[in-house]
């Protein structure tokens, strides 16, 4: 995590919570003198990441207690030259390998290959069981212009804690 925290949240996530966080980030961006370009890019990354958590995390283990280690958490922080978003949530262990594979695939692409992967993915008509087309990681990598960072920490036989980070120059 970088030196200045811009926005932090831990707790259950819903689409209305995402709306509130987007509004909070707008105010926080103004307070931290972020350029409009940086703000716009981070909003795009933030929406993708938070929607992924809302769609794919295991929310039933977040009992509404904001201090629960099972609740999703979300942070945006910065220093003089870099801004980063970090999100953490619970996933089933069966999702670890596919998530790792998708992120590694995105990270292995150069800029032009990412554009082609985006075009292919958006036109192939394939969707996940929860309705996603697989564009989120591609979009975040394109927007940030950097590799996506991630880690999985095994929690039990069934679950892992998934941490996802995107950094970009301000």
mmCIF file of C-alpha atoms in Angstrom, residues 8-162:
data_model
loop_
_atom_site.group_PDB
_atom_site.id
_atom_site.type_symbol
_atom_site.label_atom_id
_atom_site.label_comp_id
_atom_site.label_asym_id
_atom_site.label_seq_id
_atom_site.Cartn_x
_atom_site.Cartn_y
_atom_site.Cartn_z
ATOM 1 C CA UNK A 8 -10.933 2.767 2.258
ATOM 2 C CA UNK A 9 -13.926 0.495 2.701
ATOM 3 C CA UNK A 10 -14.520 -2.865 4.353
ATOM 4 C CA UNK A 11 -17.888 -4.548 4.543
ATOM 5 C CA UNK A 12 -20.628 -6.117 2.471
ATOM 6 C CA UNK A 13 -20.790 -4.882 -1.123
ATOM 7 C CA UNK A 14 -23.863 -4.231 -3.219
ATOM 8 C CA UNK A 15 -24.505 -2.107 -6.269
ATOM 9 C CA UNK A 16 -25.802 0.708 -4.031
ATOM 10 C CA UNK A 17 -22.577 0.513 -1.977
ATOM 11 C CA UNK A 18 -20.597 0.819 -5.209
ATOM 12 C CA UNK A 19 -22.550 3.983 -6.079
ATOM 13 C CA UNK A 20 -21.701 5.448 -2.668
ATOM 14 C CA UNK A 21 -18.019 4.547 -3.047
ATOM 15 C CA UNK A 22 -17.885 6.171 -6.485
ATOM 16 C CA UNK A 23 -19.331 9.372 -5.011
ATOM 17 C CA UNK A 24 -16.858 9.248 -2.123
ATOM 18 C CA UNK A 25 -13.973 8.745 -4.531
ATOM 19 C CA UNK A 26 -15.038 11.793 -6.550
ATOM 20 C CA UNK A 27 -14.813 13.967 -3.437
ATOM 21 C CA UNK A 28 -11.590 12.316 -2.291
ATOM 22 C CA UNK A 29 -10.009 12.817 -5.728
ATOM 23 C CA UNK A 30 -10.727 16.526 -5.495
ATOM 24 C CA UNK A 31 -9.263 16.657 -1.968
ATOM 25 C CA UNK A 32 -6.089 14.914 -3.189
ATOM 26 C CA UNK A 33 -5.755 17.047 -6.343
ATOM 27 C CA UNK A 34 -5.912 14.109 -8.738
ATOM 28 C CA UNK A 35 -5.957 15.104 -12.388
ATOM 29 C CA UNK A 36 -9.175 14.471 -14.294
ATOM 30 C CA UNK A 37 -7.349 11.897 -16.445
ATOM 31 C CA UNK A 38 -6.180 9.941 -13.390
ATOM 32 C CA UNK A 39 -9.606 10.225 -11.774
ATOM 33 C CA UNK A 40 -11.333 8.954 -14.922
ATOM 34 C CA UNK A 41 -8.987 5.976 -15.278
ATOM 35 C CA UNK A 42 -9.282 5.021 -11.613
ATOM 36 C CA UNK A 43 -13.085 5.266 -11.709
ATOM 37 C CA UNK A 44 -13.087 2.798 -14.606
ATOM 38 C CA UNK A 45 -10.773 0.391 -12.744
ATOM 39 C CA UNK A 46 -12.746 0.831 -9.537
ATOM 40 C CA UNK A 47 -16.065 -0.019 -11.219
ATOM 41 C CA UNK A 48 -14.646 -3.177 -12.812
ATOM 42 C CA UNK A 49 -13.041 -4.375 -9.574
ATOM 43 C CA UNK A 50 -16.046 -3.674 -7.353
ATOM 44 C CA UNK A 51 -18.487 -5.239 -9.803
ATOM 45 C CA UNK A 52 -16.263 -8.342 -9.930
ATOM 46 C CA UNK A 53 -16.399 -8.591 -6.150
ATOM 47 C CA UNK A 54 -20.169 -8.102 -6.143
ATOM 48 C CA UNK A 55 -20.693 -10.758 -8.817
ATOM 49 C CA UNK A 56 -18.103 -13.368 -7.881
ATOM 50 C CA UNK A 57 -17.154 -13.211 -4.196
ATOM 51 C CA UNK A 58 -18.618 -15.356 -1.429
ATOM 52 C CA UNK A 59 -20.708 -12.750 0.428
ATOM 53 C CA UNK A 60 -22.504 -15.086 2.797
ATOM 54 C CA UNK A 61 -19.385 -15.252 4.990
ATOM 55 C CA UNK A 62 -19.478 -11.490 5.445
ATOM 56 C CA UNK A 63 -22.055 -11.136 8.187
ATOM 57 C CA UNK A 64 -22.249 -7.373 7.955
ATOM 58 C CA UNK A 65 -19.626 -6.833 10.651
ATOM 59 C CA UNK A 66 -17.281 -4.333 9.048
ATOM 60 C CA UNK A 67 -14.370 -5.778 11.007
ATOM 61 C CA UNK A 68 -14.944 -9.294 9.730
ATOM 62 C CA UNK A 69 -11.890 -10.695 7.979
ATOM 63 C CA UNK A 70 -14.282 -12.334 5.519
ATOM 64 C CA UNK A 71 -15.821 -9.080 4.294
ATOM 65 C CA UNK A 72 -14.528 -7.559 1.077
ATOM 66 C CA UNK A 73 -12.159 -4.645 1.494
ATOM 67 C CA UNK A 74 -11.222 -1.945 -0.939
ATOM 68 C CA UNK A 75 -8.525 0.734 -0.798
ATOM 69 C CA UNK A 76 -7.236 3.423 -3.109
ATOM 70 C CA UNK A 77 -3.932 4.991 -2.115
ATOM 71 C CA UNK A 78 -1.223 7.059 -3.757
ATOM 72 C CA UNK A 79 2.126 8.729 -3.480
ATOM 73 C CA UNK A 80 3.530 11.565 -5.605
ATOM 74 C CA UNK A 81 3.700 9.532 -8.817
ATOM 75 C CA UNK A 82 1.555 6.376 -8.467
ATOM 76 C CA UNK A 83 -2.042 5.605 -7.583
ATOM 77 C CA UNK A 84 -3.198 2.095 -6.771
ATOM 78 C CA UNK A 85 -6.371 0.224 -6.024
ATOM 79 C CA UNK A 86 -6.347 -2.894 -3.895
ATOM 80 C CA UNK A 87 -9.356 -5.145 -3.356
ATOM 81 C CA UNK A 88 -9.641 -8.226 -1.181
ATOM 82 C CA UNK A 89 -12.443 -10.742 -1.029
ATOM 83 C CA UNK A 90 -13.204 -14.363 -0.311
ATOM 84 C CA UNK A 91 -13.355 -16.876 -3.184
ATOM 85 C CA UNK A 92 -13.974 -20.596 -3.370
ATOM 86 C CA UNK A 93 -10.798 -22.576 -3.877
ATOM 87 C CA UNK A 94 -12.239 -23.946 -7.106
ATOM 88 C CA UNK A 95 -12.096 -20.412 -8.517
ATOM 89 C CA UNK A 96 -8.392 -19.866 -7.742
ATOM 90 C CA UNK A 97 -6.969 -21.696 -10.750
ATOM 91 C CA UNK A 98 -9.334 -20.096 -13.328
ATOM 92 C CA UNK A 99 -8.767 -16.617 -11.847
ATOM 93 C CA UNK A 100 -4.996 -17.098 -11.852
ATOM 94 C CA UNK A 101 -5.136 -18.338 -15.453
ATOM 95 C CA UNK A 102 -7.232 -15.390 -16.676
ATOM 96 C CA UNK A 103 -5.035 -12.787 -14.968
ATOM 97 C CA UNK A 104 -1.819 -14.462 -16.137
ATOM 98 C CA UNK A 105 -3.200 -14.505 -19.685
ATOM 99 C CA UNK A 106 -3.941 -10.769 -19.522
ATOM 100 C CA UNK A 107 -0.533 -10.054 -17.964
ATOM 101 C CA UNK A 108 1.250 -11.968 -20.723
ATOM 102 C CA UNK A 109 -0.120 -9.642 -23.439
ATOM 103 C CA UNK A 110 1.545 -6.517 -24.760
ATOM 104 C CA UNK A 111 -0.559 -3.427 -25.524
ATOM 105 C CA UNK A 112 -1.507 -4.453 -29.062
ATOM 106 C CA UNK A 113 -2.268 -8.042 -28.034
ATOM 107 C CA UNK A 114 -4.505 -6.720 -25.231
ATOM 108 C CA UNK A 115 -6.495 -4.722 -27.793
ATOM 109 C CA UNK A 116 -6.917 -7.844 -29.918
ATOM 110 C CA UNK A 117 -7.862 -9.955 -26.886
ATOM 111 C CA UNK A 118 -10.482 -7.349 -25.983
ATOM 112 C CA UNK A 119 -11.960 -7.410 -29.504
ATOM 113 C CA UNK A 120 -12.010 -11.213 -29.566
ATOM 114 C CA UNK A 121 -13.563 -11.462 -26.107
ATOM 115 C CA UNK A 122 -16.262 -8.868 -26.768
ATOM 116 C CA UNK A 123 -17.361 -10.560 -29.993
ATOM 117 C CA UNK A 124 -17.135 -14.255 -29.062
ATOM 118 C CA UNK A 125 -20.506 -14.325 -27.299
ATOM 119 C CA UNK A 126 -19.246 -16.406 -24.366
ATOM 120 C CA UNK A 127 -20.422 -15.566 -20.862
ATOM 121 C CA UNK A 128 -19.676 -16.990 -17.427
ATOM 122 C CA UNK A 129 -22.394 -18.595 -15.320
ATOM 123 C CA UNK A 130 -22.808 -15.250 -13.524
ATOM 124 C CA UNK A 131 -23.110 -13.245 -16.734
ATOM 125 C CA UNK A 132 -19.598 -11.871 -17.201
ATOM 126 C CA UNK A 133 -17.868 -11.867 -20.565
ATOM 127 C CA UNK A 134 -14.327 -11.810 -19.139
ATOM 128 C CA UNK A 135 -13.608 -8.230 -20.136
ATOM 129 C CA UNK A 136 -12.941 -6.795 -16.662
ATOM 130 C CA UNK A 137 -9.299 -7.823 -16.276
ATOM 131 C CA UNK A 138 -8.548 -6.850 -19.874
ATOM 132 C CA UNK A 139 -10.169 -3.449 -19.397
ATOM 133 C CA UNK A 140 -8.319 -2.790 -16.125
ATOM 134 C CA UNK A 141 -4.936 -3.717 -17.644
ATOM 135 C CA UNK A 142 -5.594 -1.544 -20.718
ATOM 136 C CA UNK A 143 -6.707 1.395 -18.591
ATOM 137 C CA UNK A 144 -3.820 1.198 -16.100
ATOM 138 C CA UNK A 145 -1.162 0.388 -18.678
ATOM 139 C CA UNK A 146 0.425 -1.995 -16.191
ATOM 140 C CA UNK A 147 0.373 -5.614 -15.093
ATOM 141 C CA UNK A 148 -2.312 -6.778 -12.686
ATOM 142 C CA UNK A 149 -1.056 -8.037 -9.338
ATOM 143 C CA UNK A 150 -2.781 -10.725 -7.308
ATOM 144 C CA UNK A 151 -2.325 -13.169 -4.456
ATOM 145 C CA UNK A 152 -4.324 -16.003 -2.956
ATOM 146 C CA UNK A 153 -4.051 -17.001 0.682
ATOM 147 C CA UNK A 154 -5.587 -20.355 1.489
ATOM 148 C CA UNK A 155 -8.023 -19.949 4.338
ATOM 149 C CA UNK A 156 -9.593 -23.408 4.568
ATOM 150 C CA UNK A 157 -10.408 -26.478 2.555
ATOM 151 C CA UNK A 158 -13.115 -24.468 0.766
ATOM 152 C CA UNK A 159 -11.995 -20.825 0.659
ATOM 153 C CA UNK A 160 -9.103 -18.506 -0.083
ATOM 154 C CA UNK A 161 -8.595 -14.801 0.429
ATOM 155 C CA UNK A 162 -8.039 -13.144 -2.944
#
